Coordinates of C-alpha atoms and ligand atoms in Angstrom, one line a residue:
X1029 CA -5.1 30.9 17.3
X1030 CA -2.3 31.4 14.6
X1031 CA 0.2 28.7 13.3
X1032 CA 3.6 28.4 12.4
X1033 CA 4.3 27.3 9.9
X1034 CA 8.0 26.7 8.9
X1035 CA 9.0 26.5 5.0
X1036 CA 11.6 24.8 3.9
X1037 CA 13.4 23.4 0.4
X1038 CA 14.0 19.8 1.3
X1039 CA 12.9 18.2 4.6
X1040 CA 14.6 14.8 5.4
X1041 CA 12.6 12.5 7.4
X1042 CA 14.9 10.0 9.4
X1043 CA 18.4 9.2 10.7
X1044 CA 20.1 6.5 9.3
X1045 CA 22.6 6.2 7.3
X1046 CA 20.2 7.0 4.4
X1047 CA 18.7 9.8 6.0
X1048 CA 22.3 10.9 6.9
X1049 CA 23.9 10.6 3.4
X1050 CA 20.6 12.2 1.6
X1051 CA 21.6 15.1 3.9
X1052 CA 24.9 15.4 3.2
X1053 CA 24.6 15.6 -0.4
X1054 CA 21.3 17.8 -0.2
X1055 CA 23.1 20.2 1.8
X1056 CA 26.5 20.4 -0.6
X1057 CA 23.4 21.2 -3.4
X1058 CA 22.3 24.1 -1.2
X1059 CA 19.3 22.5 -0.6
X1060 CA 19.4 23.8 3.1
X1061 CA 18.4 20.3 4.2
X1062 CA 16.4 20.0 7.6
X1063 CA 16.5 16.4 9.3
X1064 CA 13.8 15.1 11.8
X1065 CA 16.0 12.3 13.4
X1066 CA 12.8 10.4 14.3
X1067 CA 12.5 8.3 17.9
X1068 CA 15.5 6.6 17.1
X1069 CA 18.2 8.7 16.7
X1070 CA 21.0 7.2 14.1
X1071 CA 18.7 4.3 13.4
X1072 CA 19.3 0.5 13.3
X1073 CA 22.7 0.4 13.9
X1074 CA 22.4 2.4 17.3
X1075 CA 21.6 -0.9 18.0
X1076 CA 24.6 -3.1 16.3
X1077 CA 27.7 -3.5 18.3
X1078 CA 30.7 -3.7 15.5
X1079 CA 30.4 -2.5 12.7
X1080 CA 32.7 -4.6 10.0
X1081 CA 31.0 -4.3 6.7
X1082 CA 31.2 -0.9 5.8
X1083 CA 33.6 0.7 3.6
X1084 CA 36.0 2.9 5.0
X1085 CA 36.8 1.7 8.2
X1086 CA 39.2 -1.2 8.0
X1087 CA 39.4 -1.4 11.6
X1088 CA 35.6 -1.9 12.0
X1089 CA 33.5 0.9 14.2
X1090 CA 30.7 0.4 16.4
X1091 CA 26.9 1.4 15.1
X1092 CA 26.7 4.2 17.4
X1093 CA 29.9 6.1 17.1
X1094 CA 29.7 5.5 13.0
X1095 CA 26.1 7.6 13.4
X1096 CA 27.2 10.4 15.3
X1097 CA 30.1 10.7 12.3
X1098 CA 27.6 10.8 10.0
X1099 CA 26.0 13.4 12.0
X1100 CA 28.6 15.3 12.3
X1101 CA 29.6 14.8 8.8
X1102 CA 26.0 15.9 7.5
X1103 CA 26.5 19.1 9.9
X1104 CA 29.2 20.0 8.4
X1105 CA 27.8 20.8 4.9
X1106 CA 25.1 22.7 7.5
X1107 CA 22.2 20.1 7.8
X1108 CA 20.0 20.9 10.4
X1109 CA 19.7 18.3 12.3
X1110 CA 16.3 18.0 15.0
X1111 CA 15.0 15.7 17.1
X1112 CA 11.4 15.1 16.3
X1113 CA 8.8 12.6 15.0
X1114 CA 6.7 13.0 12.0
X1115 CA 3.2 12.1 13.0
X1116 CA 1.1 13.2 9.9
X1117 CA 1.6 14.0 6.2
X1118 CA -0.6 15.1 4.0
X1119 CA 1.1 15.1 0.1
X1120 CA 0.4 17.1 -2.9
X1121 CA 0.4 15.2 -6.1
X1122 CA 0.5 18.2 -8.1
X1123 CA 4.2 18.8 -9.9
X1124 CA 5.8 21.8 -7.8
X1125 CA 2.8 21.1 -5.4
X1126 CA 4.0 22.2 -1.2
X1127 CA 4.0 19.0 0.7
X1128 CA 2.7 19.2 4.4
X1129 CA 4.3 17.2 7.4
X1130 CA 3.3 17.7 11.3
X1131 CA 5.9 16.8 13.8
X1132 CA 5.3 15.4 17.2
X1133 CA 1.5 16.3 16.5
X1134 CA 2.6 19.9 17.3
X1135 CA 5.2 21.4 14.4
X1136 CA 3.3 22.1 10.9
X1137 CA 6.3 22.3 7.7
X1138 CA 5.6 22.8 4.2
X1139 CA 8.3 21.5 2.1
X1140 CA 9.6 21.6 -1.5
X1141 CA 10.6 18.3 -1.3
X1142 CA 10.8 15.1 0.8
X1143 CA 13.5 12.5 1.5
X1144 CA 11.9 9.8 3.5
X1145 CA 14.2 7.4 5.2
X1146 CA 12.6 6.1 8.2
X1147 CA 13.8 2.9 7.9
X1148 CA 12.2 -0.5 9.0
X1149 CA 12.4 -2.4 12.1
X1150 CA 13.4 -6.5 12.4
X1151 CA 10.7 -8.3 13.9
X1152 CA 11.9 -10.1 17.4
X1153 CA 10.4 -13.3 18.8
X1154 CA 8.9 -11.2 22.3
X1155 CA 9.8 -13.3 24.3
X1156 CA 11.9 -12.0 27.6
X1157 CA 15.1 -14.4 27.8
X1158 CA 15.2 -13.1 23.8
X1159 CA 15.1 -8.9 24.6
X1160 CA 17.8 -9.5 27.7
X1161 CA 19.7 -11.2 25.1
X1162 CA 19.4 -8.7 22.4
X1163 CA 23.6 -7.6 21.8
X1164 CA 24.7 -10.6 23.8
X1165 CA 24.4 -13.4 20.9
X1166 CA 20.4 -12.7 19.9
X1167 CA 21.0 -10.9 16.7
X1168 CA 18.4 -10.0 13.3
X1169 CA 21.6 -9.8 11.2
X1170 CA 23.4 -12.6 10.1
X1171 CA 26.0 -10.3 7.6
X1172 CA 26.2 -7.9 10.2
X1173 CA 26.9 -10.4 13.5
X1174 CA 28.0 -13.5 11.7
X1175 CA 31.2 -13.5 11.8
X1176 CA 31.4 -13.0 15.3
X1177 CA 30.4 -16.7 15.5
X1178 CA 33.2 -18.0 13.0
X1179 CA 33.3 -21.7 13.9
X1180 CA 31.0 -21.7 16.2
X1181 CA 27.2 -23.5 16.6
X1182 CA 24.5 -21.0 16.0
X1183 CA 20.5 -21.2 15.3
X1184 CA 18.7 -19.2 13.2
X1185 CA 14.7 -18.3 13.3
X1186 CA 12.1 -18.4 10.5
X1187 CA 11.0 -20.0 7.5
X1188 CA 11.3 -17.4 4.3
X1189 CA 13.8 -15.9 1.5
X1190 CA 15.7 -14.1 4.7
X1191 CA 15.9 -17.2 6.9
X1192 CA 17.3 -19.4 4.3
X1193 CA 19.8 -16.4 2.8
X1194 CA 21.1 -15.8 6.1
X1195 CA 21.3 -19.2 7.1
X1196 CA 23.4 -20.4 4.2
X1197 CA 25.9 -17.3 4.9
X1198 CA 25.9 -18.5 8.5
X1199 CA 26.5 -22.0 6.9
X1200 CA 29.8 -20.7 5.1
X1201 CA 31.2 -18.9 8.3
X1202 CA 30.2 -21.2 11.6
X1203 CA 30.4 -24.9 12.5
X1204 CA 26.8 -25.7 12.8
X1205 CA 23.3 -23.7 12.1
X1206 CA 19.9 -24.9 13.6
X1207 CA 17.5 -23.6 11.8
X1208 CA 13.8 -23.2 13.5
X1209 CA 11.1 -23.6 11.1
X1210 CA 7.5 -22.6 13.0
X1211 CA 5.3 -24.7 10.1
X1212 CA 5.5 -27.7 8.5
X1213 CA 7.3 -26.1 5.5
X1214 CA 9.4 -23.3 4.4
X1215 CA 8.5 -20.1 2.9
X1216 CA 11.2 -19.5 0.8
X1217 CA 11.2 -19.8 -2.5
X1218 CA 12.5 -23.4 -3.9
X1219 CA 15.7 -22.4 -5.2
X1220 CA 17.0 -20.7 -1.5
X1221 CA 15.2 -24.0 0.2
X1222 CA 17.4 -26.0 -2.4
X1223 CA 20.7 -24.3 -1.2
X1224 CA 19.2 -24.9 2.7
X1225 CA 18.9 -28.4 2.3
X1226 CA 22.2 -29.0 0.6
X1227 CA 24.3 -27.4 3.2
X1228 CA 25.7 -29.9 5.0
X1229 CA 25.8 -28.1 8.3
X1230 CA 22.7 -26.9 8.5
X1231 CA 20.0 -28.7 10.5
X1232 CA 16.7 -28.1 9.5
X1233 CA 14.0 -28.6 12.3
X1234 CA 10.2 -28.3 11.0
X1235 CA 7.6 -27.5 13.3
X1236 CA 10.1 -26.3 15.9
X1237 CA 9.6 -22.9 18.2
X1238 CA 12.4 -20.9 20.6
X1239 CA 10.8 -21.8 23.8
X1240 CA 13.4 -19.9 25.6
X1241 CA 16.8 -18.4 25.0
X1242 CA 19.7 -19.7 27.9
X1243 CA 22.4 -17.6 29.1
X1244 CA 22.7 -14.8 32.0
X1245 CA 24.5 -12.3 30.2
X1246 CA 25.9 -13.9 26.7
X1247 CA 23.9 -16.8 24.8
X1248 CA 24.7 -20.4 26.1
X1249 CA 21.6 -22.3 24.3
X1250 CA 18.0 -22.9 23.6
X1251 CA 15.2 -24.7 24.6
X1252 CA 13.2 -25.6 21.7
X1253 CA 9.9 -26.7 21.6
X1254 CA 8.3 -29.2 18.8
X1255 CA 4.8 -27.8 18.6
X1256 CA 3.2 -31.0 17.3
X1257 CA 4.7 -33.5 20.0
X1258 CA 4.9 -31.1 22.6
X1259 CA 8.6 -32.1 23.1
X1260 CA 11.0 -30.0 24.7
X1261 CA 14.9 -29.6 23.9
X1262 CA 18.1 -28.0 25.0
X1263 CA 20.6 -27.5 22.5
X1264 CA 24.0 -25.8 22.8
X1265 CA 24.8 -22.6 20.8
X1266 CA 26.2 -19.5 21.2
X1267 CA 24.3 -17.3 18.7
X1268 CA 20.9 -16.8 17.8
X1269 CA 19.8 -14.9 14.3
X1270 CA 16.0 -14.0 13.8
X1271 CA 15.3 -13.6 10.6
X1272 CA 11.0 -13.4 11.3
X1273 CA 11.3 -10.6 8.5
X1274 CA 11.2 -7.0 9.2
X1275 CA 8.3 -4.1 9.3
X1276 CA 8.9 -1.0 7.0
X1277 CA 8.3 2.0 9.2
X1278 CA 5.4 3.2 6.9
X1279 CA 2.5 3.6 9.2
X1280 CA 2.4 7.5 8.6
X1281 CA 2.6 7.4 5.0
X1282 CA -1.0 4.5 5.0
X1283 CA -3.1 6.3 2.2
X1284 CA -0.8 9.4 1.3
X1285 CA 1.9 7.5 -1.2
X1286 CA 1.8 4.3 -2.8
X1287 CA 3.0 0.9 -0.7
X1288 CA 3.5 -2.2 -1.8
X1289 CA 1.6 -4.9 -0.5
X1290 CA 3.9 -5.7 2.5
X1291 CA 3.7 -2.1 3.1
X1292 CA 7.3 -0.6 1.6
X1293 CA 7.3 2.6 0.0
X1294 CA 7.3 2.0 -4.0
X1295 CA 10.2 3.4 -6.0
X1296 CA 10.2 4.3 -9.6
X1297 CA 12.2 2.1 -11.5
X1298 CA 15.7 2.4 -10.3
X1299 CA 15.5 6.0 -8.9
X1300 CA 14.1 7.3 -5.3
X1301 CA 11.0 8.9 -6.8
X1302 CA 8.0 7.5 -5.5
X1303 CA 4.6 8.3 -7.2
X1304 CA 4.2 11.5 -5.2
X1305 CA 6.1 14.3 -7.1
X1306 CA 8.7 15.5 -4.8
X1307 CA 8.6 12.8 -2.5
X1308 CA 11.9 10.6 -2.6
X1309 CA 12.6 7.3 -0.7
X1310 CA 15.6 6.0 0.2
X1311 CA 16.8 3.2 2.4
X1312 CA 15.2 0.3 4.1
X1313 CA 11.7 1.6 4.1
X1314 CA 12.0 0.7 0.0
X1315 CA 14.5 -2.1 0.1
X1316 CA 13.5 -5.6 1.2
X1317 CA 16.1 -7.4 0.2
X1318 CA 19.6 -5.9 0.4
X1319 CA 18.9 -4.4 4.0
X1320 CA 22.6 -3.2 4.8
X1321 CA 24.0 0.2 6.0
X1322 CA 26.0 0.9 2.4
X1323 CA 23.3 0.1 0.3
X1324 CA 21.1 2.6 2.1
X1325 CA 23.7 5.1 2.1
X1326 CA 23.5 4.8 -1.6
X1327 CA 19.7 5.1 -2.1
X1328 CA 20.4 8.2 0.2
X1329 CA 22.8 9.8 -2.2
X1330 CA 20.7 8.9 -5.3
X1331 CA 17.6 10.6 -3.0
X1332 CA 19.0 13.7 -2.9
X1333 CA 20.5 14.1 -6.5
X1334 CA 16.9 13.1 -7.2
X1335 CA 15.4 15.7 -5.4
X1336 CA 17.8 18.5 -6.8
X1337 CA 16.9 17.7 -9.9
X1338 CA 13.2 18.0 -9.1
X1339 CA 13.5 21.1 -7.8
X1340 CA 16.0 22.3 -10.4
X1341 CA 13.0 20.8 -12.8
X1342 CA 9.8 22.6 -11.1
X1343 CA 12.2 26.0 -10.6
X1344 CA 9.8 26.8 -7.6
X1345 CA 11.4 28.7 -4.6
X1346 CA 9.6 29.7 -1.9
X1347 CA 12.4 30.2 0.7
X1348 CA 13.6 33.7 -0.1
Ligands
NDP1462 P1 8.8 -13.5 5.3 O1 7.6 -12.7 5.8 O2 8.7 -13.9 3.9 O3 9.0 -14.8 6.1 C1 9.0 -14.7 7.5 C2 9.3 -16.1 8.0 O4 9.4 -16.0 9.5 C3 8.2 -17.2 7.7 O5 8.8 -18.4 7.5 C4 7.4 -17.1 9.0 O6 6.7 -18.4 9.2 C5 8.4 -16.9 10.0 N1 7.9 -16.3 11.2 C6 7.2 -15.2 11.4 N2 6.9 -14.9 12.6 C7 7.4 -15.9 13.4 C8 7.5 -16.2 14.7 N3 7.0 -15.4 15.7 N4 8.2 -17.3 15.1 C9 8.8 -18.1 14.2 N5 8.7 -17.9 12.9 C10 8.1 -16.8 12.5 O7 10.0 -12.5 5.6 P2 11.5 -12.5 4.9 O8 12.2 -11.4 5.6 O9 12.0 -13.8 4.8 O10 11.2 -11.9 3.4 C11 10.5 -10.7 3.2 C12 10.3 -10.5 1.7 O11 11.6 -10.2 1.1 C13 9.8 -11.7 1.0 O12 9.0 -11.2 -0.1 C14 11.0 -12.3 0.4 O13 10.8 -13.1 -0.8 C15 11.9 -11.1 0.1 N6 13.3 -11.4 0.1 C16 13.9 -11.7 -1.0 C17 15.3 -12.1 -1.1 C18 15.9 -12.4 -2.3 O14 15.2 -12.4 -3.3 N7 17.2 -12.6 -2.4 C19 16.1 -12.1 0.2 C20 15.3 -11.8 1.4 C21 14.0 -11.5 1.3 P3 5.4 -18.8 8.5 O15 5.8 -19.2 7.1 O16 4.9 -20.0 9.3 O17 4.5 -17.6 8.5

């Protein structure tokens, strides 16, 4: 049985707002870009209500709509934008070498070069009360939802560099922050569990779990369990942050290009390249600690001058 396989200059693999500014300045490079959106069209901020921080719109726009404009903005400069998975890679570490990528276990490509952007996704608690919850006060952005609780008594989940970041912002912006240590100690390093402690409106609670998130439709409080008494509480609050830390969506990639040890891709210095010639990576699947929609649109744009230089570099065309 043949196969098809379809050739092309620069595949982009992912559709957030790294993906989606990678395209658009691949595809004003005539670099004929062709975008796999992934099972998630538009990414993590399908997901966000308003969307404040981001330059540009001083009026704020919701996550969704501000995706489709970068759609449409990316098709405009004639991306080709698809809606498929990548399921297997296999790399060539060879300069100029073809790079091979299956989507959804069916479609075989060979491209010039890759822009991975496939993101990562926060980690939630699981438990039910939390999922309902999820846009109605349970939140795993404290920049991008924090404000929305100005002066208001919030609680924030986990125990590492993330927790404690986000929980001094929250500290600067809202009445009151519960934070929900799971151990007897934080993660975070001592200099971020200094600037915890000395906030005077935060309340650190040690060996303290979300038993259950309260509210029908909007977040009304917690019930908090102390897992070495046993002890149950309710407390009153109308936002919850989870800050558990994130997975890089990476699985794919296992054995094919280098990770580092908590499994994001590894850039070079301060480009996109990775260690696989021709394979670029931009966004949250290489940044674990600014996380936010402009910085990845940033790494996005430096992916694809990276690539254009690459292939301006090898000289190889095999699109006629
Ligand atoms: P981490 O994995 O470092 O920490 C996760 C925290 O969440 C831990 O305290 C962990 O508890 C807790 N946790 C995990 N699962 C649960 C659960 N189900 N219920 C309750 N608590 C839970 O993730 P971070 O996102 O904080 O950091 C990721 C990496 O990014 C780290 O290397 C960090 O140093 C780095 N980073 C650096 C920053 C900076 O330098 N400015 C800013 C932000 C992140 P336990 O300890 O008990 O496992």
């Amino acid at each position: 049985m043949s196969e098809t396989i379809e050739k092309m200059k620069c595949l982009i693999i992912g559709s957030g707002p790294a993906g989606y500014t990678a395209a658009i300045y691949a595809a004003r490079a005539d670099m004929h870009p062709i975008m796999f959106t992934g099972m998630e069209p538009g990414g993590q901020l399908t997901t966000t209500t308003e969307v404040d921080n981001f330059p540009g719109y001083p009026e704020g726009i919701d996550g969704p709509t501000m995706m489709v404009q970068l759609q449409q903005q990316a098709e405009r400069f004639g991306t080709d934008v698809r809606i498929g998975m990548a399921t297997a890679v296999q790399f060539s570490d060879e300069v100029g070498g073809i790079h091979k990528v299956t989507i959804d276990d069916t479609k075989h490509i060979e491209a010039e070069t890759v822009i991975i952007a496939t993101g990562a996704t926060a980690k939630y608690l699981g438990l039910p009360s939390e999922q309902k919850l999820r846009g109605g006060g349970v939140s795993a952005c404290a920049v991008c939802d924090g404000f929305f609780y100005k002066n208001q008594e919030v609680a924030i989940v986990g125990g590492g560099d993330t927790a404690a970041e986000e929980a001094t912002y929250l500290a600067n912006i809202c009445k009151k922050v519960t934070m929900l240590v799971r151990g007897d100690a934080m993660r975070a390093s001592k200099a971020m569990q200094h600037r915890v402690i000395s906030a005077p409106n935060i309340e650190l609670r040690y060996n303290s779990e979300v038993d259950e998130v309260l509210g029908e439709n909007v977040v009304e409080g917690l019930r908090i369990v102390n897992k070495v008494t046993g002890e149950k509480e309710e407390i009153e609050i109308t936002g919850l942050f989870i800050a558990i830390g994130h997975k890089p969506n990476t699985d794919i990639f296992k054995g094919q290009i280098d990770l580092d040890e908590m499994g994001y891709i590894k850039t070079i210095g301060k480009t996109t390249k990775t260690n696989i010639p021709g394979v670029f990576a931009s966004g949250d699947v290489q940044d674990k600690e600014y996380r936010q929609a402009v910085t990845a649109a940033g790494t996005g744009c430096m992916a694809a001058l990276d690539a254009e230089r690459y292939l301006s570099s090898v000289q190889k065309v095999i699109i006629a």
